[in-house]
PDB file of C-alpha atoms in Angstrom:
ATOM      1  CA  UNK A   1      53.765 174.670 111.395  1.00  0.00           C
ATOM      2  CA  UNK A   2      55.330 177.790 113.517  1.00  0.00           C
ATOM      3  CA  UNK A   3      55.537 176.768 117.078  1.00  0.00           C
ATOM      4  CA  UNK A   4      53.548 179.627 119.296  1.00  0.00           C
ATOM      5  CA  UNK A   5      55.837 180.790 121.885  1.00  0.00           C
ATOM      6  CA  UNK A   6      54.691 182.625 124.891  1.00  0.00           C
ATOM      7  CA  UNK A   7      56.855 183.317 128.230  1.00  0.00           C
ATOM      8  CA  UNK A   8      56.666 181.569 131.570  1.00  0.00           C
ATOM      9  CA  UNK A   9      54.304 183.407 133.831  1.00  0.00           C
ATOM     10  CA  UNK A  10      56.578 184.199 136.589  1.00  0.00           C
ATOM     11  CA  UNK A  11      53.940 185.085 139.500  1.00  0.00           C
ATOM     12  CA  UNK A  12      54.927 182.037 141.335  1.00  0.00           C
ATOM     13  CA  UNK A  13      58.963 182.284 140.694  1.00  0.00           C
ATOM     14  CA  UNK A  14      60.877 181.674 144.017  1.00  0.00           C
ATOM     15  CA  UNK A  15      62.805 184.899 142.388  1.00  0.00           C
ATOM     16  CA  UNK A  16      59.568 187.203 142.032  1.00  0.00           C
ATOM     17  CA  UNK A  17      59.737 187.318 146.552  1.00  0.00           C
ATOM     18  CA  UNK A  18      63.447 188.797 145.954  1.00  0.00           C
ATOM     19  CA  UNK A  19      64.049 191.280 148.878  1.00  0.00           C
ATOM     20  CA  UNK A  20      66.510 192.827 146.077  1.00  0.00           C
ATOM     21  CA  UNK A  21      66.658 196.486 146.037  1.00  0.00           C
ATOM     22  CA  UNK A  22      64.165 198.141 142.915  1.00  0.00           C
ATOM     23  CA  UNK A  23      66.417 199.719 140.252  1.00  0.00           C
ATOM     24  CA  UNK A  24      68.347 203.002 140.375  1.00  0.00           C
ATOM     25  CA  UNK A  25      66.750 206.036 138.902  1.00  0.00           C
ATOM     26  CA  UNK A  26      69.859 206.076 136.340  1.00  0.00           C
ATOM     27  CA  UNK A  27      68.991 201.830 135.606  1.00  0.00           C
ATOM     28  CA  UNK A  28      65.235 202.866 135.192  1.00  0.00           C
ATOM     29  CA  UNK A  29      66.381 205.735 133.047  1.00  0.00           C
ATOM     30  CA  UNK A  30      68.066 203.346 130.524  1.00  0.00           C
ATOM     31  CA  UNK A  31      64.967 201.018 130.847  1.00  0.00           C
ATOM     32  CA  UNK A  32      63.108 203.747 129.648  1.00  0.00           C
ATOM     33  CA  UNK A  33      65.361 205.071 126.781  1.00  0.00           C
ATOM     34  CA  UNK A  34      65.432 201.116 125.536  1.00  0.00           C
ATOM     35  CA  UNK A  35      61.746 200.905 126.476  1.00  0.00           C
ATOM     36  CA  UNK A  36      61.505 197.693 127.850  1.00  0.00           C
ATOM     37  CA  UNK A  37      58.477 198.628 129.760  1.00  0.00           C
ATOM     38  CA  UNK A  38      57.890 197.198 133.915  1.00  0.00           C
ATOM     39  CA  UNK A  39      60.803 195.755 135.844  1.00  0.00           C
ATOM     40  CA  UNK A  40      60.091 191.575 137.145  1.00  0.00           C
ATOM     41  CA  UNK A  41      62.538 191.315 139.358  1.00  0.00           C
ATOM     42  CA  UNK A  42      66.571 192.086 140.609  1.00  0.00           C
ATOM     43  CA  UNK A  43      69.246 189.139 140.895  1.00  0.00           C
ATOM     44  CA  UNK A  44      72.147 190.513 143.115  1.00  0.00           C
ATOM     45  CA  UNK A  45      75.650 188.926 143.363  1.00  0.00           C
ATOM     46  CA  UNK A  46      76.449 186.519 145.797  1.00  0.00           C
ATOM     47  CA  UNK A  47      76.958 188.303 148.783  1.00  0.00           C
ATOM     48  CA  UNK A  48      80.505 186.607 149.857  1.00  0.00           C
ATOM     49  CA  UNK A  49      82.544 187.975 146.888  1.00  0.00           C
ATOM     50  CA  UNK A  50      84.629 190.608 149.360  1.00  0.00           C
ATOM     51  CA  UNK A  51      83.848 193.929 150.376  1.00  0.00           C
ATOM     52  CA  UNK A  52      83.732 196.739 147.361  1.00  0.00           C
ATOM     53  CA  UNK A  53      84.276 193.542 144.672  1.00  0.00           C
ATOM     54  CA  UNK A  54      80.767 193.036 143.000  1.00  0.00           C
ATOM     55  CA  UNK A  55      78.095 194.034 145.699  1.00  0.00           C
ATOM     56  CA  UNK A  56      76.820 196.470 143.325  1.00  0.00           C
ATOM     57  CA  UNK A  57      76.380 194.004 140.215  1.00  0.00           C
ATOM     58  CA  UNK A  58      72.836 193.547 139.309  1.00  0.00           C
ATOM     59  CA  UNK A  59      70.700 191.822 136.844  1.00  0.00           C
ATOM     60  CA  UNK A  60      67.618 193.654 136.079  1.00  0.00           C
ATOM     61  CA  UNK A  61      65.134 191.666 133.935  1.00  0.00           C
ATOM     62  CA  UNK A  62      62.568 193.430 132.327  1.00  0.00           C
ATOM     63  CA  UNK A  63      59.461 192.816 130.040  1.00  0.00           C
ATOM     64  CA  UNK A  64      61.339 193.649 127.280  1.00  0.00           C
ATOM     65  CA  UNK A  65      65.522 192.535 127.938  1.00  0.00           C
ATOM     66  CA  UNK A  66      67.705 193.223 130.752  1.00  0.00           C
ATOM     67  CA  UNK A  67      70.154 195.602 132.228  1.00  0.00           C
ATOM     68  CA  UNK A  68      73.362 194.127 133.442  1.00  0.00           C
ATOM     69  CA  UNK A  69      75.619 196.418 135.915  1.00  0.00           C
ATOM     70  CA  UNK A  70      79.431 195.268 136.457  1.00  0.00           C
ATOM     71  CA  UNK A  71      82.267 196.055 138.201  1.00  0.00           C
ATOM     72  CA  UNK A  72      83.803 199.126 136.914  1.00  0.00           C
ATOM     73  CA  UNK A  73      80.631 201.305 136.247  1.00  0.00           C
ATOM     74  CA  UNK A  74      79.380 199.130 133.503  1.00  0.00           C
ATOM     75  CA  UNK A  75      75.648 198.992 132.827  1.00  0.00           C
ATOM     76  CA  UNK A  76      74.704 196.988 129.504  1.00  0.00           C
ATOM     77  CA  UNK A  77      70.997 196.846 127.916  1.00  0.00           C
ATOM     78  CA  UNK A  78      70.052 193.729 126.086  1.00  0.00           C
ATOM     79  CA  UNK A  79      67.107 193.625 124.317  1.00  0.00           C
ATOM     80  CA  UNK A  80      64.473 190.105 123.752  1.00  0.00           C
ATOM     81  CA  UNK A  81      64.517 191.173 120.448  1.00  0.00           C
ATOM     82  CA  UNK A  82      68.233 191.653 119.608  1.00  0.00           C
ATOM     83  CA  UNK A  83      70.337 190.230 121.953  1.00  0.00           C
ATOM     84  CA  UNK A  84      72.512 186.946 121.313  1.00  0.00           C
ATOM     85  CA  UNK A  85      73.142 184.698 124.023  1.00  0.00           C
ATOM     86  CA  UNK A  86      75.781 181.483 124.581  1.00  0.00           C
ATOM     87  CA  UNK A  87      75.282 179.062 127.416  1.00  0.00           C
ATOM     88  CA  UNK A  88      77.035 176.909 129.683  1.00  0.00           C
ATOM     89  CA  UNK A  89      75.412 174.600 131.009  1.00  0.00           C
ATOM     90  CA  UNK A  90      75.372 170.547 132.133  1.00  0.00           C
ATOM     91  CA  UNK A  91      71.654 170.809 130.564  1.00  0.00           C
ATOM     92  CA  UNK A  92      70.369 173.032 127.964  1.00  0.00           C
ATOM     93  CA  UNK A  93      66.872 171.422 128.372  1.00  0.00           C
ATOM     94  CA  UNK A  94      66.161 171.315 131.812  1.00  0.00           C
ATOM     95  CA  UNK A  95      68.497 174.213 132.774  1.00  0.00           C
ATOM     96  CA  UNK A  96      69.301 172.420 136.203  1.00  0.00           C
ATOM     97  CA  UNK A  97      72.916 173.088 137.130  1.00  0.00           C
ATOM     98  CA  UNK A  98      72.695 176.378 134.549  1.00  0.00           C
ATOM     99  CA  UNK A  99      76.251 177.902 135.282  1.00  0.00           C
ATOM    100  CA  UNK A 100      76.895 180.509 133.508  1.00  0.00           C
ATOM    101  CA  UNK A 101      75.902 182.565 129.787  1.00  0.00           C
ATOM    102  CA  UNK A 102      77.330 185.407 128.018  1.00  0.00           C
ATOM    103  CA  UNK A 103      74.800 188.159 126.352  1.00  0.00           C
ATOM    104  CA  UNK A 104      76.134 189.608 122.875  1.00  0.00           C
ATOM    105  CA  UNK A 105      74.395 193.023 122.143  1.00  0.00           C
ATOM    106  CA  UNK A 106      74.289 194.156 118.277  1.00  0.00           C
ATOM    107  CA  UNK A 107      77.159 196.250 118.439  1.00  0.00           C
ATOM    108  CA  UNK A 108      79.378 193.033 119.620  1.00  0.00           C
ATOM    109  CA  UNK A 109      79.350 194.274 123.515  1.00  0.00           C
ATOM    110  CA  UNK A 110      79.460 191.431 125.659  1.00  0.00           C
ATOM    111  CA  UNK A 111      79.305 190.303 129.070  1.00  0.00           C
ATOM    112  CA  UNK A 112      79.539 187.469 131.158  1.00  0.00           C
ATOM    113  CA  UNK A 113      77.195 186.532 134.029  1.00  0.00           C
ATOM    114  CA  UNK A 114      78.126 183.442 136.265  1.00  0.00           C
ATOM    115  CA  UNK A 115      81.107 181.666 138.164  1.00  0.00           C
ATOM    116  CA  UNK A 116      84.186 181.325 135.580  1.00  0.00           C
ATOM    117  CA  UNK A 117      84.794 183.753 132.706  1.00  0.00           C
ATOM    118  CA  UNK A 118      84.129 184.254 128.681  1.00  0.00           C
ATOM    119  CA  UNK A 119      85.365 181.240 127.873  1.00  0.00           C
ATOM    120  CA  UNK A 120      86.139 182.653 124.767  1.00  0.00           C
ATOM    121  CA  UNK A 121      89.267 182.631 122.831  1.00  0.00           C
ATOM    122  CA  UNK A 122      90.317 185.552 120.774  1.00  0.00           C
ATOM    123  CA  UNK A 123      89.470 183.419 117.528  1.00  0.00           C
ATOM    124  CA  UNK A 124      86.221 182.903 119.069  1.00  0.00           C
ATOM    125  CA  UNK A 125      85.620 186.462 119.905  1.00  0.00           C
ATOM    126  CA  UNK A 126      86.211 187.232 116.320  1.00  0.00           C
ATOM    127  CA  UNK A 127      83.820 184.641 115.018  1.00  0.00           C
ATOM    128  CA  UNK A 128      81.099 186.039 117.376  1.00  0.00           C
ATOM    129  CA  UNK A 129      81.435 189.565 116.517  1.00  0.00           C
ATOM    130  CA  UNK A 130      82.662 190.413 119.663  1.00  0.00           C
ATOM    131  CA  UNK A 131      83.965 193.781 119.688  1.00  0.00           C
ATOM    132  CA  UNK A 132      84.170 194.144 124.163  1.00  0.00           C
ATOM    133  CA  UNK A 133      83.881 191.985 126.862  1.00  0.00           C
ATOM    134  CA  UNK A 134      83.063 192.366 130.121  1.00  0.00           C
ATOM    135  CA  UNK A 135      83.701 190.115 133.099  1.00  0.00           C
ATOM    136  CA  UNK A 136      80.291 190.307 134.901  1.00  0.00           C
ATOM    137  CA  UNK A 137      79.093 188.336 138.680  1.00  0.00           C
ATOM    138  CA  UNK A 138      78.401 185.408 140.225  1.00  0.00           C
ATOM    139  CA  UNK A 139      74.862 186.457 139.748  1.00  0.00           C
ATOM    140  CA  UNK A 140      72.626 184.538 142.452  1.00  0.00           C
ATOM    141  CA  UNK A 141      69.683 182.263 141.294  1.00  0.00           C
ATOM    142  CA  UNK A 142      71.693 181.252 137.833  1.00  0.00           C
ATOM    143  CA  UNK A 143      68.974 178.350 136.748  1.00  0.00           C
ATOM    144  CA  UNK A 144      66.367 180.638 136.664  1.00  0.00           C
ATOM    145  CA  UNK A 145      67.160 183.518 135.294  1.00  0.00           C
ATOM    146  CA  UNK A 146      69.595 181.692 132.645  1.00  0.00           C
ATOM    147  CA  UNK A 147      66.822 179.750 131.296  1.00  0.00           C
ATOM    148  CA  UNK A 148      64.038 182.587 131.467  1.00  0.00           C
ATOM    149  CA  UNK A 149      66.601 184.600 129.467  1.00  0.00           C
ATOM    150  CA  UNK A 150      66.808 181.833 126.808  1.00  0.00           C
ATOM    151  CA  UNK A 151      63.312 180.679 126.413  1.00  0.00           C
ATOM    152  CA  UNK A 152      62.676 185.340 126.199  1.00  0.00           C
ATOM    153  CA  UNK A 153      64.670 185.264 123.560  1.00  0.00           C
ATOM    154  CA  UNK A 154      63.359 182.398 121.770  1.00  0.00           C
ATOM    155  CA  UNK A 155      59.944 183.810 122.040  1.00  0.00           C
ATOM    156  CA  UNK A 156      60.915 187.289 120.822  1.00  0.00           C
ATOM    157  CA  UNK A 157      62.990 186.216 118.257  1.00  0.00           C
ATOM    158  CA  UNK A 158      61.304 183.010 116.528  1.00  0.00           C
ATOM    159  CA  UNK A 159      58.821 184.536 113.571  1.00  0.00           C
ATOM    160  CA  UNK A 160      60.976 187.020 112.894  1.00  0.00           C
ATOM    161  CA  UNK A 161      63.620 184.653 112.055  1.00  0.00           C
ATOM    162  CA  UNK A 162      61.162 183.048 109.896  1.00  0.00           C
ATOM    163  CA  UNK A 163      60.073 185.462 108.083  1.00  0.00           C
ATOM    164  CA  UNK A 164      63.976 186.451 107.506  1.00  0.00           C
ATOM    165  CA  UNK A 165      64.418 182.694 106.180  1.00  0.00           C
ATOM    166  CA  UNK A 166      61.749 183.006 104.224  1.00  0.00           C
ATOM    167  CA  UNK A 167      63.468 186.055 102.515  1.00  0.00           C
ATOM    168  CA  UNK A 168      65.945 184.043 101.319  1.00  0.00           C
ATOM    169  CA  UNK A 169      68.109 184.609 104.293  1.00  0.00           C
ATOM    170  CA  UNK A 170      70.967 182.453 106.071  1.00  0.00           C
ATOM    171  CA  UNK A 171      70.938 182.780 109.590  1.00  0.00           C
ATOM    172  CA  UNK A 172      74.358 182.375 111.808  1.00  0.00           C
ATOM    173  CA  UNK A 173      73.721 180.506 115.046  1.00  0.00           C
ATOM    174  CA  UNK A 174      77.647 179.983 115.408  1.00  0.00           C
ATOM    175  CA  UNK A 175      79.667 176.659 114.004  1.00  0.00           C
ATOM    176  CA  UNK A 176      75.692 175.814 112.693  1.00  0.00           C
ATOM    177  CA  UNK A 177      74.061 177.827 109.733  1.00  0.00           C
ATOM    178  CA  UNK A 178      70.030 177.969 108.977  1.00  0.00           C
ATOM    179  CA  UNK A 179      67.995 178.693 105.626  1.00  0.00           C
ATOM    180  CA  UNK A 180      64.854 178.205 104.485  1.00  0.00           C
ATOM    181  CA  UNK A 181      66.275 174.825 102.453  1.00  0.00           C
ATOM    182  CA  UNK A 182      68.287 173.462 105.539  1.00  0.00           C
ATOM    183  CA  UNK A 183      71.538 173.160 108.271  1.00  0.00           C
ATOM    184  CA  UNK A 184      74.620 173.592 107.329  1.00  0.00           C
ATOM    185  CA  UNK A 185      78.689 173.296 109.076  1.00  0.00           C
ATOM    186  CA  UNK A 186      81.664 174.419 108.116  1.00  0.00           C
ATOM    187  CA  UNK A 187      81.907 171.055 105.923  1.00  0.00           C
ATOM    188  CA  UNK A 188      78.308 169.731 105.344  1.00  0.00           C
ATOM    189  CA  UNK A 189      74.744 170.552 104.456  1.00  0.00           C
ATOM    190  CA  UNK A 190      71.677 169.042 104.932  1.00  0.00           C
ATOM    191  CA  UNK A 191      67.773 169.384 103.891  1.00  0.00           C
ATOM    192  CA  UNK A 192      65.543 169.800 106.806  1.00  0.00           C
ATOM    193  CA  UNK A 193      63.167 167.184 105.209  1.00  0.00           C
ATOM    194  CA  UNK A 194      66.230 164.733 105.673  1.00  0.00           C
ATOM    195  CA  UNK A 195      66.482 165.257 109.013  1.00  0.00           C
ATOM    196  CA  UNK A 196      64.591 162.770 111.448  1.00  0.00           C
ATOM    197  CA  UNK A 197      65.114 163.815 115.048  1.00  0.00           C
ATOM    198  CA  UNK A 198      68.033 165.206 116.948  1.00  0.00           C
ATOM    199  CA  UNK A 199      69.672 164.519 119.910  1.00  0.00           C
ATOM    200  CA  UNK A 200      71.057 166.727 122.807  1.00  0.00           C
ATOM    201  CA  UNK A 201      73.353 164.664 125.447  1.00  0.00           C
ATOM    202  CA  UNK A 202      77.209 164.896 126.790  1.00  0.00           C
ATOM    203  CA  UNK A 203      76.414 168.892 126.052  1.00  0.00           C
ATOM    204  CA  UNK A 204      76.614 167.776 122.441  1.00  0.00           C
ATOM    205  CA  UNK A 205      73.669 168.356 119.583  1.00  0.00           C
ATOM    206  CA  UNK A 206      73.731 165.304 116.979  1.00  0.00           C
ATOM    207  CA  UNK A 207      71.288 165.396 114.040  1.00  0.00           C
ATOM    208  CA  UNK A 208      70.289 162.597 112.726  1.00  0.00           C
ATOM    209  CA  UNK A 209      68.427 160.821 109.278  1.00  0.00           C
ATOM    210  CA  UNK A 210      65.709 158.600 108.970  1.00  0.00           C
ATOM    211  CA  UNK A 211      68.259 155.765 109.503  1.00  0.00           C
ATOM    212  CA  UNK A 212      69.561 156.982 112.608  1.00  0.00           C
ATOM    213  CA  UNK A 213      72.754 158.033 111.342  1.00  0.00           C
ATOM    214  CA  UNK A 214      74.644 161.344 112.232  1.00  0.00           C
ATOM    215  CA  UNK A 215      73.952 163.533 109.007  1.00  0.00           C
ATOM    216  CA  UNK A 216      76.382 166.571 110.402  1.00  0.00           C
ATOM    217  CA  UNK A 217      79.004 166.221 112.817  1.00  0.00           C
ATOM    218  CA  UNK A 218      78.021 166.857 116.127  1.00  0.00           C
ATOM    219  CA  UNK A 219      78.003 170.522 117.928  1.00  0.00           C
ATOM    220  CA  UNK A 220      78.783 171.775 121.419  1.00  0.00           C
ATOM    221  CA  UNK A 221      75.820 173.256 122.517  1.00  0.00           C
ATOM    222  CA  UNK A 222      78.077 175.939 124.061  1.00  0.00           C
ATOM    223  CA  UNK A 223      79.116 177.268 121.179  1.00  0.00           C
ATOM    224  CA  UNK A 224      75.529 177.382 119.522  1.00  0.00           C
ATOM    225  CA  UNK A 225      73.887 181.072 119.115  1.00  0.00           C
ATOM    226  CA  UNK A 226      70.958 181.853 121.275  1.00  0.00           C
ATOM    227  CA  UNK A 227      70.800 177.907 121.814  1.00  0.00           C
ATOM    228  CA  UNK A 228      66.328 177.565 122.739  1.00  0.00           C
ATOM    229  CA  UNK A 229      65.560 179.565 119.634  1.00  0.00           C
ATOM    230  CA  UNK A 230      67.884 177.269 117.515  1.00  0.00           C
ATOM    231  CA  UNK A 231      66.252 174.402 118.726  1.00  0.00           C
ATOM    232  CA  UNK A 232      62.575 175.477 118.839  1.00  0.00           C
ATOM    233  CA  UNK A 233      63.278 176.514 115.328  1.00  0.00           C
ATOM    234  CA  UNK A 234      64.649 172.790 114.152  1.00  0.00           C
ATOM    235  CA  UNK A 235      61.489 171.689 115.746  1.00  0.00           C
ATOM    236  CA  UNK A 236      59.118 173.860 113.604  1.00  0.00           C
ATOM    237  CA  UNK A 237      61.238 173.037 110.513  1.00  0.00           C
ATOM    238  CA  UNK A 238      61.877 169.307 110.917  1.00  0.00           C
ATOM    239  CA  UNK A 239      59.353 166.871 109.853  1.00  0.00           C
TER     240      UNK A 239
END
């Protein structure tokens, strides 16, 4: 049975009260050419990062995606709908700790919000489809937004990924693959009726049988593809 996905009502989010300056005419111009309808809310950068470094880095989240501005005059639109996301953090579930995450547009522009960087190799970058990257901020507020951005794009994303399987299509969510008959790595495949529960700890996903017994070898969850929508979907398809 499809799992109904809605998103969090954010009325009561400590970030909603952000004293954060509205968007730019130019930012709500682009909001508007993407049409991602109202603006929620603005994370800035932490304010301690040097004078004329990344005061003017924003994250704008909208109904629809988000606009990310950078150092460097960058300004990136990511779309619910479209957008691929990879996540660092101690806990995918909860999101507590949430570090940092890296939004993949469809044309393979990237960039990275959080402490640290890509943490992407050039191999990796390759295997993503990455065709730029972009060093964003220390965006303040990092476990809620991170999560909010993950569960959006699980919600937007979920039927039609579905009704792509459905088609007969194999959908990439990184090192793991998806169809319609089941998982599959780089070395094994499995049937989704063969697959009893899973198990996310030590920021590793194990799947297991009926028996309790690893059926595919276990997967950072770091390196998984728009991580919440992979998982709500193994929920859906798993018995």
């Amino acid at each position: 049975m499809t799992e109904m996905l809605s998103l969090p009502d954010l009325s009561h989010a400590s970030w909603n009260r952000s004293t954060f300056p509205p968007p730019t005419q130019g930012i709500t111009e682009v909001a508007a050419r993407e049409r991602f309808g109202n603006c929620l809310s603005t994370f800035a950068a932490k304010p301690d990062l040097g004078p004329g470094r990344q005061q003017g880095s924003r994250l704008y989240v909208y109904r629809s995606g988000v606009i990310v501005t950078a150092p460097g005059d960058y300004v990136g639109a990511y779309a619910w709908e479209t957008m691929r996301v990879l996540q660092y953090p101690p806990s995918v579930e909860s999101g507590a700790g949430y570090r940092s995450c890296t939004l993949i547009d469809p044309h393979g522009n990237a960039v990275a919000l959080g402490p640290g960087g890509l943490y992407l190799t050039r191999a990796a970058r390759r295997e993503y489809g990455i065709t730029s990257a972009v060093q964003g901020s220390r965006i303040l507020y990092p476990s809620e937004w991170g999560p909010y951005i993950q569960k959006a794009v699980a919600a937007a994303q979920l039927n039609p990924t579905l009704l792509r399987m459905a088609r007969g299509e194999t959908i990439d969510f990184g090192p793991l693959k998806a169809d319609r008959i089941g998982l599959h790595d780089s070395e094994k495949s499995v049937a989704w009726q063969d697959i009893a529960d899973f198990d996310l700890s030590h920021r590793t996903l194990t799947f297991n049988s009926p028996c309790m017994r690893p059926v595919l070898a276990a997967t950072d969850t770091y390196k998984i593809v728009n991580i919440h929508l992979f998982l709500t979907l193994c929920r859906t398809l798993t018995p």
